[in-house]
Protein backbone atom coordinates (compact mmCIF):
# COMPACT_ATOMS: atom_id res chain seq x y z
CA UNK A 1 0.00 0.00 0.00
CA UNK A 2 1.53 3.30 -1.11
CA UNK A 3 1.88 6.28 1.20
CA UNK A 4 2.63 9.95 0.78
CA UNK A 5 5.24 11.72 2.78
CA UNK A 6 4.86 15.49 2.88
CA UNK A 7 7.40 17.89 4.36
CA UNK A 8 5.78 21.08 5.55
CA UNK A 9 4.85 23.73 5.99
CA UNK A 10 4.92 24.73 2.32
CA UNK A 11 5.55 28.46 2.03
CA UNK A 12 5.97 28.77 -1.72
CA UNK A 13 2.94 27.31 -3.46
CA UNK A 14 3.07 28.97 -6.86
CA UNK A 15 2.40 28.09 -10.48
CA UNK A 16 -0.13 26.44 -12.76
CA UNK A 17 -2.27 23.37 -12.27
CA UNK A 18 -4.00 21.68 -15.18
CA UNK A 19 -7.28 20.09 -14.11
CA UNK A 20 -8.06 16.58 -15.40
CA UNK A 21 -11.33 15.35 -16.83
CA UNK A 22 -14.01 14.70 -14.23
CA UNK A 23 -14.03 11.20 -12.79
CA UNK A 24 -17.67 11.48 -11.73
CA UNK A 25 -18.74 12.69 -15.18
CA UNK A 26 -16.66 10.08 -17.01
CA UNK A 27 -17.97 7.08 -15.03
CA UNK A 28 -21.62 7.32 -16.17
CA UNK A 29 -20.53 8.29 -19.70
CA UNK A 30 -18.46 5.08 -19.86
CA UNK A 31 -21.41 3.05 -18.54
CA UNK A 32 -23.65 4.67 -21.16
CA UNK A 33 -21.40 3.32 -23.97
CA UNK A 34 -23.17 -0.01 -23.33
CA UNK A 35 -26.22 1.49 -25.05
CA UNK A 36 -24.35 1.80 -28.38
CA UNK A 37 -23.85 -0.50 -31.36
CA UNK A 38 -21.55 2.08 -32.98
CA UNK A 39 -18.09 3.14 -31.72
CA UNK A 40 -17.77 6.02 -29.27
CA UNK A 41 -14.72 8.24 -28.76
CA UNK A 42 -14.28 9.84 -25.36
CA UNK A 43 -11.74 12.60 -24.87
CA UNK A 44 -10.33 14.21 -21.72
CA UNK A 45 -10.74 10.93 -19.83
CA UNK A 46 -8.92 10.85 -16.45
CA UNK A 47 -7.67 7.38 -17.30
CA UNK A 48 -4.94 7.33 -14.67
CA UNK A 49 -7.49 7.41 -11.84
CA UNK A 50 -8.20 4.02 -10.37
CA UNK A 51 -12.00 4.28 -10.66
CA UNK A 52 -11.79 4.96 -14.39
CA UNK A 53 -9.45 1.98 -14.81
CA UNK A 54 -11.93 -0.19 -12.91
CA UNK A 55 -14.80 1.01 -15.12
CA UNK A 56 -12.77 0.31 -18.28
CA UNK A 57 -11.98 -3.19 -16.95
CA UNK A 58 -15.66 -3.70 -16.21
CA UNK A 59 -16.54 -2.72 -19.80
CA UNK A 60 -13.84 -5.09 -21.09
CA UNK A 61 -15.25 -7.91 -18.95
CA UNK A 62 -18.61 -7.22 -20.62
CA UNK A 63 -17.05 -7.59 -24.07
CA UNK A 64 -16.36 -3.96 -25.07
CA UNK A 65 -13.18 -3.27 -27.01
CA UNK A 66 -11.16 -0.46 -25.42
CA UNK A 67 -8.54 1.28 -27.54
CA UNK A 68 -6.51 4.29 -26.40
CA UNK A 69 -5.91 6.79 -29.21
CA UNK A 70 -2.82 9.06 -29.36
CA UNK A 71 -2.65 9.64 -25.65
CA UNK A 72 -4.00 8.18 -22.43
CA UNK A 73 -6.81 10.76 -22.42
CA UNK A 74 -8.70 9.58 -25.48
CA UNK A 75 -10.36 6.22 -25.75
CA UNK A 76 -12.38 4.50 -28.47
CA UNK A 77 -14.95 2.03 -27.19
CA UNK A 78 -16.44 -0.45 -29.60
CA UNK A 79 -19.01 -3.14 -29.01
CA UNK A 80 -17.88 -6.65 -29.94
CA UNK A 81 -19.84 -9.79 -30.78
CA UNK A 82 -18.98 -11.22 -27.36
CA UNK A 83 -21.20 -8.82 -25.42
CA UNK A 84 -22.06 -10.12 -21.92
CA UNK A 85 -24.53 -8.86 -19.34
CA UNK A 86 -22.77 -10.04 -16.18
CA UNK A 87 -21.33 -7.51 -13.70
CA UNK A 88 -19.09 -9.59 -11.42
CA UNK A 89 -18.72 -9.12 -7.66
CA UNK A 90 -14.94 -9.09 -7.99
CA UNK A 91 -15.09 -5.85 -9.99
CA UNK A 92 -18.21 -4.18 -8.60
CA UNK A 93 -17.22 -4.60 -4.96
CA UNK A 94 -14.42 -2.09 -5.54
CA UNK A 95 -16.54 0.75 -6.91
CA UNK A 96 -20.01 2.09 -6.28
CA UNK A 97 -20.41 3.51 -9.80
CA UNK A 98 -20.20 -0.05 -11.20
CA UNK A 99 -23.95 -0.33 -10.58
CA UNK A 100 -24.47 2.17 -13.41
CA UNK A 101 -24.14 -0.69 -15.92
CA UNK A 102 -27.39 -2.28 -14.71
CA UNK A 103 -29.92 0.02 -16.41
CA UNK A 104 -28.05 0.32 -19.73
CA UNK A 105 -27.66 -3.50 -19.99
CA UNK A 106 -31.32 -4.19 -19.26
CA UNK A 107 -32.39 -1.40 -21.57
CA UNK A 108 -30.19 -2.60 -24.45
CA UNK A 109 -30.25 -6.39 -23.98
CA UNK A 110 -33.35 -7.01 -21.86
CA UNK A 111 -31.37 -8.68 -19.05
CA UNK A 112 -28.46 -8.38 -16.66
CA UNK A 113 -27.01 -10.11 -13.64
CA UNK A 114 -25.16 -7.59 -11.60
CA UNK A 115 -23.49 -7.70 -8.19
CA UNK A 116 -24.37 -5.16 -5.51
CA UNK A 117 -21.66 -2.47 -5.63
CA UNK A 118 -19.01 -1.48 -3.08
CA UNK A 119 -17.30 1.92 -2.82
CA UNK A 120 -16.14 4.39 -0.16
CA UNK A 121 -17.74 3.85 3.26
CA UNK A 122 -19.45 7.21 3.76
CA UNK A 123 -22.77 6.47 5.36
CA UNK A 124 -22.02 4.73 8.66
CA UNK A 125 -24.36 1.84 9.33
CA UNK A 126 -26.73 2.81 6.53
CA UNK A 127 -24.29 1.58 3.87
CA UNK A 128 -24.79 2.88 0.36
CA UNK A 129 -28.25 1.69 -0.71
CA UNK A 130 -29.43 1.44 -4.33
CA UNK A 131 -33.16 1.31 -3.56
CA UNK A 132 -33.82 4.52 -5.54
CA UNK A 133 -32.16 2.99 -8.63
CA UNK A 134 -34.12 -0.27 -8.37
CA UNK A 135 -37.51 1.27 -7.55
CA UNK A 136 -37.28 3.68 -10.49
CA UNK A 137 -36.06 0.99 -12.92
CA UNK A 138 -39.10 -1.10 -11.91
CA UNK A 139 -41.29 1.75 -13.12
CA UNK A 140 -39.71 1.43 -16.57
CA UNK A 141 -40.69 -2.26 -16.59
CA UNK A 142 -37.54 -3.91 -15.20
CA UNK A 143 -38.22 -6.94 -12.99
CA UNK A 144 -35.60 -8.25 -10.61
CA UNK A 145 -34.78 -10.79 -7.93
CA UNK A 146 -31.89 -10.71 -5.50
CA UNK A 147 -29.95 -13.97 -5.20
CA UNK A 148 -26.61 -14.44 -3.42
CA UNK A 149 -25.63 -10.76 -3.61
CA UNK A 150 -26.57 -10.42 -7.26
CA UNK A 151 -29.43 -8.54 -8.86
CA UNK A 152 -30.98 -10.76 -11.53
CA UNK A 153 -32.82 -8.28 -13.74
CA UNK A 154 -34.80 -8.58 -16.94
CA UNK A 155 -37.45 -6.86 -18.96
CA UNK A 156 -40.19 -8.18 -21.14
CA UNK A 157 -39.06 -6.67 -24.43
CA UNK A 158 -38.02 -3.02 -24.37
CA UNK A 159 -38.22 -0.88 -21.24
CA UNK A 160 -41.25 1.41 -21.41
CA UNK A 161 -41.30 5.15 -20.80
CA UNK A 162 -43.10 6.33 -17.68
CA UNK A 163 -43.51 9.27 -15.34
CA UNK A 164 -41.12 8.92 -12.40
CA UNK A 165 -40.84 11.21 -9.41
CA UNK A 166 -37.76 10.44 -7.28
CA UNK A 167 -38.67 10.51 -3.57
CA UNK A 168 -35.16 11.81 -2.77
CA UNK A 169 -32.42 13.34 -4.87
CA UNK A 170 -29.68 10.92 -5.90
CA UNK A 171 -26.86 11.56 -8.37
CA UNK A 172 -26.40 7.88 -9.26
CA UNK A 173 -30.12 7.05 -9.54
CA UNK A 174 -30.65 10.09 -11.78
CA UNK A 175 -27.84 8.93 -14.08
CA UNK A 176 -29.13 5.35 -14.05
CA UNK A 177 -32.61 6.42 -15.12
CA UNK A 178 -31.52 8.93 -17.74
CA UNK A 179 -29.37 6.23 -19.41
CA UNK A 180 -32.12 3.61 -19.16
CA UNK A 181 -34.78 5.85 -20.70
CA UNK A 182 -32.87 6.80 -23.82
CA UNK A 183 -33.75 3.57 -25.70
CA UNK A 184 -37.04 2.92 -23.86
CA UNK A 185 -40.29 2.90 -25.77
CA UNK A 186 -42.16 6.22 -25.76
CA UNK A 187 -41.88 9.16 -23.42
CA UNK A 188 -40.23 9.23 -19.98
CA UNK A 189 -40.60 12.12 -17.58
CA UNK A 190 -38.08 12.18 -14.74
CA UNK A 191 -38.89 14.53 -11.85
CA UNK A 192 -36.75 15.53 -8.87
CA UNK A 193 -33.48 14.64 -10.59
CA UNK A 194 -30.08 15.64 -9.30
CA UNK A 195 -28.71 18.48 -11.45
CA UNK A 196 -24.97 18.24 -10.76
CA UNK A 197 -22.86 19.43 -13.74
CA UNK A 198 -21.75 15.79 -14.20
CA UNK A 199 -25.38 14.87 -14.95
CA UNK A 200 -25.62 17.59 -17.58
CA UNK A 201 -22.39 16.26 -19.05
CA UNK A 202 -24.05 12.84 -19.35
CA UNK A 203 -27.16 14.26 -21.05
CA UNK A 204 -24.97 16.35 -23.39
CA UNK A 205 -22.99 13.22 -24.30
CA UNK A 206 -26.16 11.24 -25.02
CA UNK A 207 -27.67 14.14 -26.99
CA UNK A 208 -24.48 14.26 -29.09
CA UNK A 209 -25.29 10.65 -30.10
CA UNK A 210 -28.88 11.44 -31.07
CA UNK A 211 -30.72 10.83 -27.78
CA UNK A 212 -33.88 12.93 -27.43
CA UNK A 213 -33.39 14.44 -23.99
CA UNK A 214 -34.76 17.81 -22.97
CA UNK A 215 -34.36 19.50 -19.58
CA UNK A 216 -37.79 21.05 -19.08
CA UNK A 217 -37.14 22.26 -15.54
CA UNK A 218 -34.17 22.50 -13.20
CA UNK A 219 -34.82 18.97 -11.92
CA UNK A 220 -37.04 17.58 -14.70
CA UNK A 221 -36.06 15.80 -17.89
CA UNK A 222 -38.20 14.65 -20.76
CA UNK A 223 -36.80 11.77 -22.77
CA UNK A 224 -38.32 10.37 -25.95
CA UNK A 225 -36.96 6.92 -26.72
CA UNK A 226 -34.94 6.41 -29.91
CA UNK A 227 -34.23 3.06 -31.55
CA UNK A 228 -30.44 3.44 -31.56
CA UNK A 229 -27.60 5.87 -30.87
CA UNK A 230 -25.17 7.26 -33.45
CA UNK A 231 -21.39 7.20 -33.43
CA UNK A 232 -20.09 10.14 -31.39
CA UNK A 233 -16.98 11.88 -30.05
CA UNK A 234 -17.29 13.68 -26.73
CA UNK A 235 -14.93 15.52 -24.40
CA UNK A 236 -15.54 15.01 -20.65
CA UNK A 237 -15.90 18.18 -18.53
CA UNK A 238 -13.15 19.22 -16.09
CA UNK A 239 -13.16 17.86 -12.55
CA UNK A 240 -15.11 20.13 -10.19
CA UNK A 241 -13.81 18.52 -6.99
CA UNK A 242 -10.18 18.47 -8.11
CA UNK A 243 -10.53 22.18 -8.95
CA UNK A 244 -12.05 22.87 -5.53
CA UNK A 245 -9.28 20.89 -3.83
CA UNK A 246 -6.54 22.99 -5.48
CA UNK A 247 -8.47 26.21 -4.69
CA UNK A 248 -8.48 25.18 -1.02
CA UNK A 249 -4.76 24.29 -1.21
CA UNK A 250 -3.86 27.78 -2.49
CA UNK A 251 -6.05 29.48 0.12
CA UNK A 252 -4.64 27.36 2.93
CA UNK A 253 -0.95 27.74 2.06
CA UNK A 254 -0.98 31.45 1.11
CA UNK A 255 -0.32 30.22 -2.41
CA UNK A 256 -0.84 31.79 -5.80
CA UNK A 257 -2.18 29.29 -8.34
CA UNK A 258 -3.53 29.50 -11.86
CA UNK A 259 -5.95 26.60 -12.10
CA UNK A 260 -6.58 25.77 -15.76
CA UNK A 261 -9.06 23.76 -17.87
CA UNK A 262 -12.13 24.35 -15.75
CA UNK A 263 -15.18 26.60 -16.14
CA UNK A 264 -15.39 28.62 -12.88
CA UNK A 265 -19.13 29.23 -13.34
CA UNK A 266 -19.70 25.64 -12.18
CA UNK A 267 -18.33 26.20 -8.68
CA UNK A 268 -19.84 29.56 -7.70
CA UNK A 269 -20.88 28.38 -4.22
CA UNK A 270 -17.38 27.14 -3.36
CA UNK A 271 -15.65 30.23 -4.77
CA UNK A 272 -17.98 32.53 -2.79
CA UNK A 273 -17.06 30.70 0.42
CA UNK A 274 -13.35 30.96 -0.41
CA UNK A 275 -13.80 34.72 -0.97
CA UNK A 276 -15.52 34.89 2.43
CA UNK A 277 -12.52 33.31 4.15
CA UNK A 278 -10.29 35.88 2.45
CA UNK A 279 -8.99 34.33 -0.80
CA UNK A 280 -8.34 36.72 -3.69
CA UNK A 281 -9.88 35.27 -6.80
CA UNK A 282 -9.80 36.28 -10.46
CA UNK A 283 -12.00 34.39 -12.88
CA UNK A 284 -11.31 33.76 -16.55
CA UNK A 285 -13.29 31.81 -19.15
CA UNK A 286 -11.64 28.50 -18.40
CA UNK A 287 -9.33 29.15 -15.48
CA UNK A 288 -9.09 30.60 -11.99
CA UNK A 289 -6.32 32.59 -10.37
CA UNK A 290 -6.49 32.18 -6.61
CA UNK A 291 -4.28 33.68 -3.90
CA UNK A 292 -4.41 32.76 -0.25
CA UNK A 293 -4.83 35.48 2.40
CA UNK A 294 -2.45 36.27 5.29
CA UNK A 295 -5.30 35.55 7.71
CA UNK A 296 -8.08 33.03 7.04
CA UNK A 297 -11.52 34.03 8.37
CA UNK A 298 -13.90 31.54 9.97
CA UNK A 299 -17.33 30.65 8.56
CA UNK A 300 -20.40 29.75 10.56
CA UNK A 301 -22.28 26.77 9.32
CA UNK A 302 -21.27 25.49 5.92
CA UNK A 303 -23.95 22.98 4.98
CA UNK A 304 -23.49 20.31 2.34
CA UNK A 305 -26.36 20.06 -0.13
CA UNK A 306 -27.16 18.81 -3.59
CA UNK A 307 -25.92 21.01 -6.45
CA UNK A 308 -25.99 24.00 -6.66
CA UNK A 309 -25.38 23.76 -2.90
CA UNK A 310 -22.00 23.14 -1.28
CA UNK A 311 -20.69 19.66 -2.31
CA UNK A 312 -20.16 16.93 0.27
CA UNK A 313 -17.03 15.95 -1.72
CA UNK A 314 -15.31 19.20 -0.68
CA UNK A 315 -16.35 19.24 2.97
CA UNK A 316 -13.22 17.39 4.25
CA UNK A 317 -10.88 19.78 2.40
CA UNK A 318 -12.79 22.83 3.73
CA UNK A 319 -12.55 21.36 7.21
CA UNK A 320 -8.75 21.55 7.01
CA UNK A 321 -8.98 25.16 5.83
CA UNK A 322 -11.27 26.12 8.71
CA UNK A 323 -8.85 24.57 11.23
CA UNK A 324 -6.48 27.39 10.26
CA UNK A 325 -9.13 30.16 10.43
CA UNK A 326 -9.19 32.73 13.20
CA UNK A 327 -12.34 31.81 15.09
CA UNK A 328 -14.74 28.90 15.28
CA UNK A 329 -16.50 27.45 12.23
CA UNK A 330 -18.89 24.60 11.60
CA UNK A 331 -19.77 22.16 8.83
CA UNK A 332 -23.06 20.25 8.68
CA UNK A 333 -23.11 17.12 6.51
CA UNK A 334 -26.50 16.44 4.96
CA UNK A 335 -25.71 13.92 2.24
CA UNK A 336 -23.67 11.14 3.90
CA UNK A 337 -24.13 10.82 7.63
CA UNK A 338 -20.84 9.01 8.29
CA UNK A 339 -18.56 11.36 6.46
CA UNK A 340 -16.42 12.67 9.33
CA UNK A 341 -13.80 9.92 9.65
CA UNK A 342 -11.06 12.33 8.53
CA UNK A 343 -11.80 14.55 11.57
CA UNK A 344 -10.26 11.93 13.88
CA UNK A 345 -7.10 11.82 11.79
CA UNK A 346 -6.92 15.62 11.66
CA UNK A 347 -7.08 15.58 15.46
CA UNK A 348 -3.85 13.54 15.40
CA UNK A 349 -2.24 16.51 13.66
CA UNK A 350 -3.55 18.90 16.31
CA UNK A 351 -6.99 19.92 15.00
CA UNK A 352 -9.69 20.80 17.54
CA UNK A 353 -12.89 19.37 16.10
CA UNK A 354 -15.98 18.14 17.94
CA UNK A 355 -18.78 16.29 16.22
CA UNK A 356 -22.37 16.22 17.32
CA UNK A 357 -24.89 14.42 15.14
CA UNK A 358 -24.30 15.77 11.63
CA UNK A 359 -22.36 18.89 12.60
CA UNK A 360 -18.63 19.35 13.14
CA UNK A 361 -17.52 22.32 15.20
CA UNK A 362 -14.04 23.41 14.18
CA UNK A 363 -11.89 25.62 16.38
CA UNK A 364 -9.48 27.73 14.38
CA UNK A 365 -5.83 28.79 14.71
CA UNK A 366 -4.54 25.20 14.70
CA UNK A 367 -0.80 24.75 14.52
CA UNK A 368 -0.69 21.46 12.70
CA UNK A 369 2.23 19.24 13.79
CA UNK A 370 3.15 16.38 11.45
CA UNK A 371 2.21 12.78 12.32
CA UNK A 372 1.28 9.54 10.56
CA UNK A 373 -2.37 9.58 9.48
CA UNK A 374 -4.57 7.13 7.61
CA UNK A 375 -6.95 7.83 4.70
CA UNK A 376 -10.45 6.43 5.12
CA UNK A 377 -11.92 7.48 1.76
CA UNK A 378 -11.11 9.43 -1.38
CA UNK A 379 -11.83 12.98 -0.24
CA UNK A 380 -10.59 12.31 3.30
CA UNK A 381 -7.28 11.33 1.79
CA UNK A 382 -7.06 14.64 -0.16
CA UNK A 383 -7.89 16.52 3.06
CA UNK A 384 -5.07 14.77 4.92
CA UNK A 385 -2.62 15.70 2.16
CA UNK A 386 -3.76 19.34 2.44
CA UNK A 387 -3.24 19.23 6.20
CA UNK A 388 0.24 17.74 5.62
CA UNK A 389 1.08 20.70 3.36
CA UNK A 390 0.60 23.15 6.26
CA UNK A 391 1.87 20.88 9.07
CA UNK A 392 5.29 21.37 10.61
CA UNK A 393 7.50 18.36 9.91
CA UNK A 394 7.02 15.19 7.95
CA UNK A 395 3.41 14.00 7.62
CA UNK A 396 2.87 10.46 6.37
CA UNK A 397 -0.52 9.76 4.79
CA UNK A 398 -1.13 6.02 4.48
CA UNK A 399 -3.63 4.13 2.29
CA UNK A 400 -3.37 6.60 -0.56
CA UNK A 401 -5.05 4.10 -2.85
CA UNK A 402 -8.16 6.01 -1.81
CA UNK A 403 -6.65 9.17 -3.29
CA UNK A 404 -5.62 7.33 -6.46
CA UNK A 405 -9.25 6.41 -7.08
CA UNK A 406 -10.15 9.96 -8.02
CA UNK A 407 -7.16 12.31 -8.27
CA UNK A 408 -5.02 12.01 -11.37
CA UNK A 409 -1.29 12.68 -10.84
CA UNK A 410 -2.06 14.36 -7.53
CA UNK A 411 1.45 14.33 -6.11
CA UNK A 412 3.06 15.41 -9.40
CA UNK A 413 0.66 18.34 -9.73
CA UNK A 414 1.43 19.36 -6.13
CA UNK A 415 5.20 18.95 -6.64
CA UNK A 416 5.05 21.22 -9.68
CA UNK A 417 3.66 24.08 -7.56
CA UNK A 418 6.23 23.72 -4.78
CA UNK A 419 4.89 21.08 -2.38
CA UNK A 420 7.48 18.63 -1.01
CA UNK A 421 5.61 15.37 -1.43
CA UNK A 422 6.92 11.86 -2.12
CA UNK A 423 5.21 8.55 -2.75
CA UNK A 424 6.66 5.38 -1.27
CA UNK A 425 5.64 1.78 -0.64
N1 LIG B 1 -29.20 7.05 -1.55
C1 LIG B 1 -30.19 6.19 -1.14
N2 LIG B 1 -30.64 5.28 -2.06
C2 LIG B 1 -30.16 5.20 -3.33
C3 LIG B 1 -29.14 6.09 -3.72
C4 LIG B 1 -28.68 7.00 -2.81
O1 LIG B 1 -30.66 6.23 -0.01
O2 LIG B 1 -30.63 4.35 -4.09
C5 LIG B 1 -28.68 8.03 -0.58
C6 LIG B 1 -27.18 7.85 -0.32
O3 LIG B 1 -26.96 6.87 0.65
C7 LIG B 1 -26.76 9.22 0.11
C8 LIG B 1 -27.63 10.12 -0.74
O4 LIG B 1 -28.74 9.32 -1.16
O5 LIG B 1 -27.04 9.42 1.47
C9 LIG B 1 -26.96 10.69 -1.96
O6 LIG B 1 -26.34 9.68 -2.73
P1 LIG B 1 -26.17 9.80 -4.30
O7 LIG B 1 -26.88 8.70 -4.96
O8 LIG B 1 -26.51 11.20 -4.72
O9 LIG B 1 -24.60 9.61 -4.46
P2 LIG B 1 -23.83 8.61 -5.41
O10 LIG B 1 -24.40 8.64 -6.77
O11 LIG B 1 -23.61 7.33 -4.73
C10 LIG B 1 -22.21 10.50 -6.26
C11 LIG B 1 -20.71 10.67 -6.35
C12 LIG B 1 -20.13 10.85 -4.96
C13 LIG B 1 -20.78 12.09 -4.33
C14 LIG B 1 -22.31 11.93 -4.33
C15 LIG B 1 -23.03 13.16 -3.80
C16 LIG B 1 -20.09 9.42 -8.30
C17 LIG B 1 -19.43 8.23 -8.87
N3 LIG B 1 -20.13 9.50 -6.98
O12 LIG B 1 -22.40 9.34 -5.46
O13 LIG B 1 -18.74 11.08 -5.14
O14 LIG B 1 -20.31 12.25 -3.02
O15 LIG B 1 -22.78 11.66 -5.66
O16 LIG B 1 -22.73 14.27 -4.56
O17 LIG B 1 -20.52 10.31 -9.03
C18 LIG B 1 -16.48 10.99 -4.60
O18 LIG B 1 -16.21 11.29 -5.78
O19 LIG B 1 -15.61 11.01 -3.67
C19 LIG B 1 -17.83 10.60 -4.24
C20 LIG B 1 -18.12 9.92 -3.15
mmCIF file of C-alpha atoms in Angstrom, residues 1 15 34 85 87 93 112 144 157 161 167-168 182 195 246 302 306 327 367 392 414:
data_model
loop_
_atom_site.group_PDB
_atom_site.id
_atom_site.type_symbol
_atom_site.label_atom_id
_atom_site.label_comp_id
_atom_site.label_asym_id
_atom_site.label_seq_id
_atom_site.Cartn_x
_atom_site.Cartn_y
_atom_site.Cartn_z
ATOM 1 C CA UNK A 1 0.000 0.000 0.000
ATOM 2 C CA UNK A 15 2.400 28.087 -10.485
ATOM 3 C CA UNK A 34 -23.171 -0.013 -23.328
ATOM 4 C CA UNK A 85 -24.528 -8.856 -19.337
ATOM 5 C CA UNK A 87 -21.326 -7.507 -13.700
ATOM 6 C CA UNK A 93 -17.217 -4.605 -4.960
ATOM 7 C CA UNK A 112 -28.461 -8.383 -16.660
ATOM 8 C CA UNK A 144 -35.605 -8.248 -10.607
ATOM 9 C CA UNK A 157 -39.060 -6.668 -24.430
ATOM 10 C CA UNK A 161 -41.302 5.154 -20.800
ATOM 11 C CA UNK A 167 -38.668 10.513 -3.566
ATOM 12 C CA UNK A 168 -35.157 11.815 -2.775
ATOM 13 C CA UNK A 182 -32.867 6.799 -23.819
ATOM 14 C CA UNK A 195 -28.710 18.476 -11.450
ATOM 15 C CA UNK A 246 -6.543 22.992 -5.481
ATOM 16 C CA UNK A 302 -21.267 25.494 5.924
ATOM 17 C CA UNK A 306 -27.162 18.808 -3.587
ATOM 18 C CA UNK A 327 -12.340 31.812 15.094
ATOM 19 C CA UNK A 367 -0.799 24.754 14.519
ATOM 20 C CA UNK A 392 5.289 21.372 10.614
ATOM 21 C CA UNK A 414 1.432 19.360 -6.131
#
